[in-house]
């Protein structure tokens, strides 16, 4: 099975290169069967969200009709970025296997500021109530 996954990833990164995309590919596996696969399409779509991991997850969700992928494993050619890691966690993917580590340090140009206002308590209460109702 691992050989099949690796061959699929290699095929996908070649395709990405041919289309002038960053050669990153992802494959989602459930019960030793490939469910979905994708490569980066940021340049083609001019969309910053079109990472291989996200596209692969979206295809799998559509196919399985469930956003909870806790019984799936993800194979990626490059260590996922922070955005993809968050999405992977939200999708509840069990294991992520990647072949290359990132070599560059993340440089953030974004400043995150916690807003401390009168509505914080209200928003917190609404969120807490929502999630508590889902757990019942």
N, CA and C atoms as an extended XYZ file, in Angstrom:
408
Properties=species:S:1:pos:R:3:atomname:S:1:resname:S:1:resid:I:1 pbc="F F F"
N         0.815       -1.204        0.000 N   UNK     1
C         0.000        0.000        0.000 CA  UNK     1
C         0.855        1.263        0.000 C   UNK     1
N         1.900        1.274        0.809 N   UNK     2
C         2.765        2.456        0.885 CA  UNK     2
C         3.351        2.789       -0.477 C   UNK     2
N         3.710        1.765       -1.220 N   UNK     3
C         4.274        1.996       -2.559 CA  UNK     3
C         3.237        2.655       -3.470 C   UNK     3
N         1.987        2.232       -3.364 N   UNK     4
C         0.905        2.824       -4.157 CA  UNK     4
C         0.726        4.305       -3.798 C   UNK     4
N         0.795        4.610       -2.506 N   UNK     5
C         0.664        5.992       -2.037 CA  UNK     5
C         1.816        6.847       -2.555 C   UNK     5
N         3.020        6.337       -2.418 N   UNK     6
C         4.202        7.071       -2.879 CA  UNK     6
C         4.142        7.312       -4.374 C   UNK     6
N         3.773        6.300       -5.129 N   UNK     7
C         3.651        6.458       -6.587 CA  UNK     7
C         2.607        7.515       -6.952 C   UNK     7
N         1.503        7.526       -6.226 N   UNK     8
C         0.453        8.519       -6.476 CA  UNK     8
C         0.974        9.929       -6.164 C   UNK     8
N         1.671       10.083       -5.052 N   UNK     9
C         2.227       11.382       -4.684 CA  UNK     9
C         3.237       11.867       -5.726 C   UNK     9
N         4.093       10.962       -6.196 N   UNK    10
C         5.097       11.338       -7.198 CA  UNK    10
C         4.440       11.768       -8.506 C   UNK    10
N         3.393       11.062       -8.886 N   UNK    11
C         2.650       11.401      -10.106 CA  UNK    11
C         2.017       12.794       -9.974 C   UNK    11
N         1.476       13.064       -8.799 N   UNK    12
C         0.818       14.346       -8.562 CA  UNK    12
C         1.801       15.518       -8.538 C   UNK    12
N         2.988       15.316       -7.947 N   UNK    13
C         3.933       16.441       -7.930 CA  UNK    13
C         4.482       16.729       -9.327 C   UNK    13
N         4.594       15.692      -10.138 N   UNK    14
C         5.008       15.917      -11.539 CA  UNK    14
C         3.941       16.732      -12.269 C   UNK    14
N         2.691       16.385      -12.032 N   UNK    15
C         1.588       17.108      -12.658 CA  UNK    15
C         1.575       18.570      -12.197 C   UNK    15
N         1.809       18.776      -10.912 N   UNK    16
C         1.849       20.145      -10.372 CA  UNK    16
C         2.960       20.952      -11.028 C   UNK    16
N         4.121       20.372      -11.147 N   UNK    17
C         5.261       21.056      -11.779 CA  UNK    17
C         4.931       21.434      -13.222 C   UNK    17
N         4.320       20.515      -13.943 N   UNK    18
C         3.955       20.773      -15.332 CA  UNK    18
C         2.975       21.945      -15.456 C   UNK    18
N         2.197       22.158      -14.404 N   UNK    19
C         1.194       23.230      -14.422 CA  UNK    19
C         1.693       24.479      -13.683 C   UNK    19
N         3.010       24.533      -13.452 N   UNK    20
C         3.647       25.679      -12.798 CA  UNK    20
C         3.136       25.903      -11.374 C   UNK    20
N         2.861       24.825      -10.686 N   UNK    21
C         2.438       24.878       -9.286 CA  UNK    21
C         3.572       24.370       -8.397 C   UNK    21
N         3.552       24.779       -7.139 N   UNK    22
C         4.518       24.245       -6.179 CA  UNK    22
C         4.273       22.747       -6.086 C   UNK    22
N         5.309       21.938       -6.259 N   UNK    23
C         5.111       20.478       -6.290 CA  UNK    23
C         4.835       19.864       -4.914 C   UNK    23
N         3.646       20.118       -4.421 N   UNK    24
C         3.196       19.526       -3.164 CA  UNK    24
C         1.932       18.732       -3.476 C   UNK    24
N         1.868       17.526       -2.931 N   UNK    25
C         0.720       16.648       -3.174 CA  UNK    25
C         0.271       16.007       -1.864 C   UNK    25
N        -1.006       15.592       -1.845 N   UNK    26
C        -1.574       14.957       -0.662 CA  UNK    26
C        -2.483       13.809       -1.072 C   UNK    26
N        -2.518       12.786       -0.226 N   UNK    27
C        -3.368       11.617       -0.450 CA  UNK    27
C        -4.023       11.255        0.886 C   UNK    27
N        -5.333       11.064        0.870 N   UNK    28
C        -6.062       10.618        2.059 CA  UNK    28
C        -6.394        9.141        1.910 C   UNK    28
N        -6.135        8.400        2.981 N   UNK    29
C        -6.303        6.945        2.968 CA  UNK    29
C        -7.225        6.524        4.110 C   UNK    29
N        -8.145        5.615        3.778 N   UNK    30
C        -9.029        5.015        4.786 CA  UNK    30
C        -9.041        3.512        4.561 C   UNK    30
N        -8.798        2.764        5.618 N   UNK    31
C        -8.769        1.300        5.533 CA  UNK    31
C        -7.866        0.810        4.401 C   UNK    31
N        -6.684        1.391        4.324 N   UNK    32
C        -5.676        1.032        3.309 CA  UNK    32
C        -6.152        1.249        1.872 C   UNK    32
N        -7.091        2.165        1.681 N   UNK    33
C        -7.581        2.476        0.344 CA  UNK    33
C        -7.495        3.989        0.139 C   UNK    33
N        -6.960        4.404       -1.016 N   UNK    34
C        -6.882        5.830       -1.319 CA  UNK    34
C        -8.299        6.345       -1.592 C   UNK    34
N        -8.695        7.349       -0.813 N   UNK    35
C       -10.032        7.929       -0.939 CA  UNK    35
C        -9.994        9.175       -1.821 C   UNK    35
N        -8.957        9.995       -1.632 N   UNK    36
C        -8.834       11.208       -2.431 CA  UNK    36
C        -7.369       11.627       -2.534 C   UNK    36
N        -7.100       12.462       -3.530 N   UNK    37
C        -5.742       12.966       -3.723 CA  UNK    37
C        -5.822       14.317       -4.416 C   UNK    37
N        -4.759       15.109       -4.241 N   UNK    38
C        -4.741       16.431       -4.863 CA  UNK    38
C        -3.325       16.987       -4.853 C   UNK    38
N        -3.129       18.026       -5.671 N   UNK    39
C        -1.876       18.779       -5.658 CA  UNK    39
C        -2.224       20.258       -5.564 C   UNK    39
N        -1.228       21.074       -5.244 N   UNK    40
C        -1.453       22.517       -5.108 CA  UNK    40
C        -2.051       23.113       -6.375 C   UNK    40
N        -2.961       24.058       -6.178 N   UNK    41
C        -3.561       24.766       -7.325 CA  UNK    41
C        -3.692       26.261       -7.027 C   UNK    41
N        -2.789       26.770       -6.194 N   UNK    42
C        -2.838       28.184       -5.828 CA  UNK    42
C        -2.645       29.098       -7.038 C   UNK    42
N        -1.678       28.777       -7.876 N   UNK    43
C        -1.384       29.635       -9.028 CA  UNK    43
C        -2.497       29.577      -10.072 C   UNK    43
N        -2.978       28.373      -10.347 N   UNK    44
C        -4.018       28.205      -11.364 CA  UNK    44
C        -5.300       28.936      -10.977 C   UNK    44
N        -5.678       28.820       -9.711 N   UNK    45
C        -6.941       29.385       -9.253 CA  UNK    45
C        -6.802       30.805       -8.708 C   UNK    45
N        -5.552       31.211       -8.493 N   UNK    46
C        -5.280       32.511       -7.869 CA  UNK    46
C        -6.006       32.602       -6.527 C   UNK    46
N        -5.958       31.488       -5.792 N   UNK    47
C        -6.663       31.361       -4.523 CA  UNK    47
C        -5.689       30.824       -3.478 C   UNK    47
N        -5.445       31.590       -2.434 N   UNK    48
C        -4.461       31.211       -1.422 CA  UNK    48
C        -4.853       29.973       -0.620 C   UNK    48
N        -6.089       29.542       -0.705 N   UNK    49
C        -6.560       28.386        0.056 CA  UNK    49
C        -6.348       27.058       -0.662 C   UNK    49
N        -5.946       27.087       -1.901 N   UNK    50
C        -5.892       25.871       -2.708 CA  UNK    50
C        -4.605       25.070       -2.520 C   UNK    50
N        -4.328       24.737       -1.266 N   UNK    51
C        -3.204       23.865       -0.937 CA  UNK    51
C        -3.621       22.418       -1.188 C   UNK    51
N        -2.662       21.577       -1.448 N   UNK    52
C        -2.938       20.169       -1.729 CA  UNK    52
C        -3.740       19.510       -0.612 C   UNK    52
N        -3.354       19.786        0.629 N   UNK    53
C        -4.029       19.161        1.761 CA  UNK    53
C        -5.504       19.553        1.810 C   UNK    53
N        -5.771       20.834        1.623 N   UNK    54
C        -7.155       21.323        1.691 CA  UNK    54
C        -7.991       20.732        0.562 C   UNK    54
N        -7.452       20.739       -0.639 N   UNK    55
C        -8.179       20.170       -1.772 CA  UNK    55
C        -8.458       18.686       -1.561 C   UNK    55
N        -7.479       17.981       -1.049 N   UNK    56
C        -7.627       16.548       -0.783 CA  UNK    56
C        -8.710       16.306        0.276 C   UNK    56
N        -8.703       17.104        1.325 N   UNK    57
C        -9.701       16.984        2.387 CA  UNK    57
C       -11.097       17.295        1.846 C   UNK    57
N       -11.218       18.361        1.061 N   UNK    58
C       -12.526       18.719        0.486 CA  UNK    58
C       -13.079       17.606       -0.400 C   UNK    58
N       -12.227       17.005       -1.214 N   UNK    59
C       -12.672       15.891       -2.071 CA  UNK    59
C       -13.159       14.717       -1.223 C   UNK    59
N       -12.420       14.420       -0.167 N   UNK    60
C       -12.769       13.294        0.703 CA  UNK    60
C       -14.099       13.559        1.419 C   UNK    60
N       -14.267       14.784        1.920 N   UNK    61
C       -15.515       15.152        2.597 CA  UNK    61
C       -16.702       14.973        1.657 C   UNK    61
N       -16.538       15.440        0.433 N   UNK    62
C       -17.620       15.319       -0.556 CA  UNK    62
C       -17.938       13.847       -0.839 C   UNK    62
N       -16.895       13.051       -0.991 N   UNK    63
C       -17.068       11.638       -1.308 CA  UNK    63
C       -17.706       10.869       -0.144 C   UNK    63
N       -17.233       11.150        1.074 N   UNK    64
C       -17.719       10.419        2.255 CA  UNK    64
C       -18.978       11.035        2.863 C   UNK    64
N       -19.326       12.255        2.404 N   UNK    65
C       -20.482       12.976        2.946 CA  UNK    65
C       -20.383       13.151        4.467 C   UNK    65
N       -19.150       13.453        4.906 N   UNK    66
C       -18.900       13.646        6.331 CA  UNK    66
C       -17.611       14.443        6.492 C   UNK    66
N       -17.645       15.505        7.292 N   UNK    67
C       -16.441       16.308        7.491 CA  UNK    67
C       -15.529       15.728        8.564 C   UNK    67
N       -16.025       14.759        9.304 N   UNK    68
C       -15.196       14.108       10.332 CA  UNK    68
C       -14.422       12.964        9.675 C   UNK    68
N       -13.129       13.167        9.544 N   UNK    69
C       -12.281       12.176        8.865 CA  UNK    69
C       -11.369       11.471        9.865 C   UNK    69
N       -11.904       11.175       11.054 N   UNK    70
C       -11.089       10.613       12.118 CA  UNK    70
C       -10.607        9.188       11.855 C   UNK    70
N       -11.110        8.559       10.851 N   UNK    71
C       -10.630        7.217       10.514 CA  UNK    71
C        -9.763        7.236        9.252 C   UNK    71
N        -9.224        8.407        8.927 N   UNK    72
C        -8.377        8.563        7.733 CA  UNK    72
C        -6.964        8.992        8.116 C   UNK    72
N        -6.027        8.658        7.250 N   UNK    73
C        -4.645        9.108        7.369 CA  UNK    73
C        -4.311        9.955        6.158 C   UNK    73
N        -3.515       10.998        6.378 N   UNK    74
C        -3.116       11.892        5.307 CA  UNK    74
C        -1.621       11.738        5.036 C   UNK    74
N        -1.282       11.589        3.780 N   UNK    75
C         0.117       11.523        3.336 CA  UNK    75
C         0.388       12.768        2.497 C   UNK    75
N         1.458       13.485        2.842 N   UNK    76
C         1.782       14.735        2.160 CA  UNK    76
C         3.264       14.761        1.823 C   UNK    76
N         3.589       15.356        0.686 N   UNK    77
C         4.994       15.405        0.270 CA  UNK    77
C         5.802       16.405        1.086 C   UNK    77
N         5.149       17.436        1.638 N   UNK    78
C         5.817       18.460        2.428 CA  UNK    78
C         5.056       18.684        3.717 C   UNK    78
N         5.775       18.907        4.786 N   UNK    79
C         5.143       19.192        6.074 CA  UNK    79
C         4.090       20.285        5.897 C   UNK    79
N         2.875       20.052        6.365 N   UNK    80
C         1.805       21.029        6.176 CA  UNK    80
C         2.106       22.371        6.852 C   UNK    80
N         1.609       23.439        6.244 N   UNK    81
C         1.735       24.779        6.822 CA  UNK    81
C         0.771       24.886        8.009 C   UNK    81
N         0.858       25.978        8.737 N   UNK    82
C        -0.006       26.159        9.907 CA  UNK    82
C        -1.488       26.169        9.540 C   UNK    82
N        -1.845       26.804        8.432 N   UNK    83
C        -3.241       26.836        7.996 CA  UNK    83
C        -3.744       25.412        7.761 C   UNK    83
N        -2.968       24.630        7.028 N   UNK    84
C        -3.379       23.258        6.730 CA  UNK    84
C        -3.418       22.398        7.992 C   UNK    84
N        -2.462       22.617        8.897 N   UNK    85
C        -2.463       21.861       10.156 CA  UNK    85
C        -3.753       22.108       10.931 C   UNK    85
N        -4.197       23.354       10.951 N   UNK    86
C        -5.456       23.658       11.644 CA  UNK    86
C        -6.643       22.977       10.984 C   UNK    86
N        -6.666       22.969        9.674 N   UNK    87
C        -7.768       22.319        8.955 CA  UNK    87
C        -7.721       20.806        9.162 C   UNK    87
N        -6.526       20.248        9.146 N   UNK    88
C        -6.353       18.807        9.397 CA  UNK    88
C        -6.895       18.455       10.781 C   UNK    88
N        -6.575       19.274       11.765 N   UNK    89
C        -7.079       19.031       13.123 CA  UNK    89
C        -8.600       19.172       13.180 C   UNK    89
N        -9.132       20.199       12.507 N   UNK    90
C       -10.591       20.383       12.480 CA  UNK    90
C       -11.284       19.199       11.825 C   UNK    90
N       -10.654       18.609       10.821 N   UNK    91
C       -11.227       17.449       10.137 CA  UNK    91
C       -11.032       16.166       10.953 C   UNK    91
N       -10.292       16.297       12.033 N   UNK    92
C       -10.041       15.181       12.961 CA  UNK    92
C        -9.295       14.018       12.323 C   UNK    92
N        -8.420       14.324       11.411 N   UNK    93
C        -7.610       13.288       10.764 CA  UNK    93
C        -6.662       12.688       11.791 C   UNK    93
N        -6.606       11.366       11.794 N   UNK    94
C        -5.867       10.628       12.817 CA  UNK    94
C        -4.357       10.816       12.723 C   UNK    94
N        -3.793       10.545       11.559 N   UNK    95
C        -2.343       10.599       11.377 CA  UNK    95
C        -1.989       11.361       10.110 C   UNK    95
N        -0.889       12.093       10.180 N   UNK    96
C        -0.353       12.784        9.016 CA  UNK    96
C         1.079       12.322        8.832 C   UNK    96
N         1.370       11.823        7.646 N   UNK    97
C         2.715       11.376        7.303 CA  UNK    97
C         3.249       12.316        6.222 C   UNK    97
N         4.392       12.931        6.467 N   UNK    98
C         4.963       13.815        5.459 CA  UNK    98
C         6.410       13.409        5.195 C   UNK    98
N         6.877       13.722        3.995 N   UNK    99
C         8.173       13.248        3.547 CA  UNK    99
C         9.281       14.283        3.659 C   UNK    99
N         8.958       15.561        3.522 N   UNK   100
C         9.973       16.617        3.616 CA  UNK   100
C         9.558       17.617        4.680 C   UNK   100
N        10.555       18.019        5.490 N   UNK   101
C        10.292       19.046        6.487 CA  UNK   101
C        10.468       20.415        5.867 C   UNK   101
N         9.768       21.366        6.420 N   UNK   102
C         9.942       22.742        5.971 CA  UNK   102
C        11.300       23.238        6.456 C   UNK   102
N        11.950       23.995        5.614 N   UNK   103
C        13.267       24.506        6.002 CA  UNK   103
C        13.226       25.981        6.356 C   UNK   103
N        12.181       26.680        5.934 N   UNK   104
C        12.121       28.119        6.202 CA  UNK   104
C        11.326       28.407        7.472 C   UNK   104
N        11.734       29.439        8.154 N   UNK   105
C        11.028       29.885        9.350 CA  UNK   105
C         9.839       30.738        8.919 C   UNK   105
N         8.775       30.638        9.662 N   UNK   106
C         7.588       31.434        9.350 CA  UNK   106
C         7.828       32.875        9.791 C   UNK   106
N         7.635       33.786        8.879 N   UNK   107
C         7.736       35.209        9.187 CA  UNK   107
C         6.335       35.777        9.054 C   UNK   107
N         5.802       36.250       10.144 N   UNK   108
C         4.439       36.757       10.118 CA  UNK   108
C         4.434       38.267        9.983 C   UNK   108
N         3.638       38.732        9.051 N   UNK   109
C         3.446       40.163        8.869 CA  UNK   109
C         2.124       40.594        9.491 C   UNK   109
N         1.458       39.645       10.118 N   UNK   110
C         0.147       39.905       10.707 CA  UNK   110
C         0.285       40.049       12.212 C   UNK   110
N        -0.356       41.052       12.749 N   UNK   111
C        -0.393       41.254       14.195 CA  UNK   111
C        -1.759       40.820       14.692 C   UNK   111
N        -1.774       39.996       15.723 N   UNK   112
C        -3.030       39.532       16.308 CA  UNK   112
C        -3.258       40.291       17.611 C   UNK   112
N        -4.420       40.910       17.726 N   UNK   113
C        -4.732       41.728       18.898 CA  UNK   113
C        -6.030       41.237       19.510 C   UNK   113
N        -5.973       40.885       20.784 N   UNK   114
C        -7.179       40.451       21.496 CA  UNK   114
C        -7.997       41.679       21.853 C   UNK   114
N        -9.249       41.684       21.435 N   UNK   115
C       -10.140       42.802       21.727 CA  UNK   115
C       -10.781       42.571       23.083 C   UNK   115
N       -10.603       43.503       23.962 N   UNK   116
C       -11.184       43.394       25.298 CA  UNK   116
C       -12.266       44.454       25.426 C   UNK   116
N       -13.509       44.058       25.116 N   UNK   117
C       -14.626       45.010       25.124 CA  UNK   117
C       -15.793       44.439       25.916 C   UNK   117
N       -16.854       45.206       25.979 N   UNK   118
C       -18.046       44.801       26.723 CA  UNK   118
C       -18.718       43.572       26.126 C   UNK   118
N       -18.567       43.343       24.831 N   UNK   119
C       -19.287       42.221       24.201 CA  UNK   119
C       -18.562       40.881       24.335 C   UNK   119
N       -17.334       40.879       24.829 N   UNK   120
C       -16.589       39.623       24.965 CA  UNK   120
C       -17.359       38.581       25.765 C   UNK   120
N       -17.896       39.000       26.899 N   UNK   121
C       -18.627       38.055       27.759 CA  UNK   121
C       -19.844       37.499       27.029 C   UNK   121
N       -20.551       38.362       26.310 N   UNK   122
C       -21.728       37.923       25.550 CA  UNK   122
C       -21.331       36.898       24.485 C   UNK   122
N       -20.284       37.204       23.726 N   UNK   123
C       -19.814       36.289       22.666 CA  UNK   123
C       -19.369       34.967       23.274 C   UNK   123
N       -18.622       35.028       24.371 N   UNK   124
C       -18.164       33.807       25.041 CA  UNK   124
C       -19.346       32.964       25.504 C   UNK   124
N       -20.354       33.618       26.057 N   UNK   125
C       -21.551       32.912       26.537 CA  UNK   125
C       -22.271       32.242       25.376 C   UNK   125
N       -22.432       32.959       24.252 N   UNK   126
C       -23.103       32.397       23.074 CA  UNK   126
C       -22.343       31.162       22.567 C   UNK   126
N       -21.018       31.274       22.479 N   UNK   127
C       -20.214       30.143       22.004 CA  UNK   127
C       -20.317       28.955       22.959 C   UNK   127
N       -20.213       29.240       24.245 N   UNK   128
C       -20.289       28.182       25.251 CA  UNK   128
C       -21.648       27.481       25.199 C   UNK   128
N       -22.729       28.257       25.117 N   UNK   129
C       -24.084       27.703       25.042 CA  UNK   129
C       -24.262       26.840       23.797 C   UNK   129
N       -23.749       27.326       22.674 N   UNK   130
C       -23.857       26.582       21.429 CA  UNK   130
C       -23.189       25.209       21.563 C   UNK   130
N       -21.942       25.195       22.026 N   UNK   131
C       -21.214       23.923       22.103 CA  UNK   131
C       -21.777       23.001       23.180 C   UNK   131
N       -22.254       23.559       24.262 N   UNK   132
C       -22.870       22.724       25.297 CA  UNK   132
C       -24.119       22.044       24.764 C   UNK   132
N       -24.916       22.769       23.961 N   UNK   133
C       -26.135       22.168       23.398 CA  UNK   133
C       -25.811       21.042       22.424 C   UNK   133
N       -24.672       21.123       21.757 N   UNK   134
C       -24.276       20.076       20.817 CA  UNK   134
C       -23.775       18.831       21.524 C   UNK   134
N       -23.304       18.986       22.734 N   UNK   135
C       -22.769       17.841       23.484 CA  UNK   135
C       -23.846       17.030       24.184 C   UNK   135
N       -25.056       17.583       24.271 N   UNK   136
C       -26.162       16.897       24.959 CA  UNK   136
C       -26.759       15.805       24.123 C   UNK   136
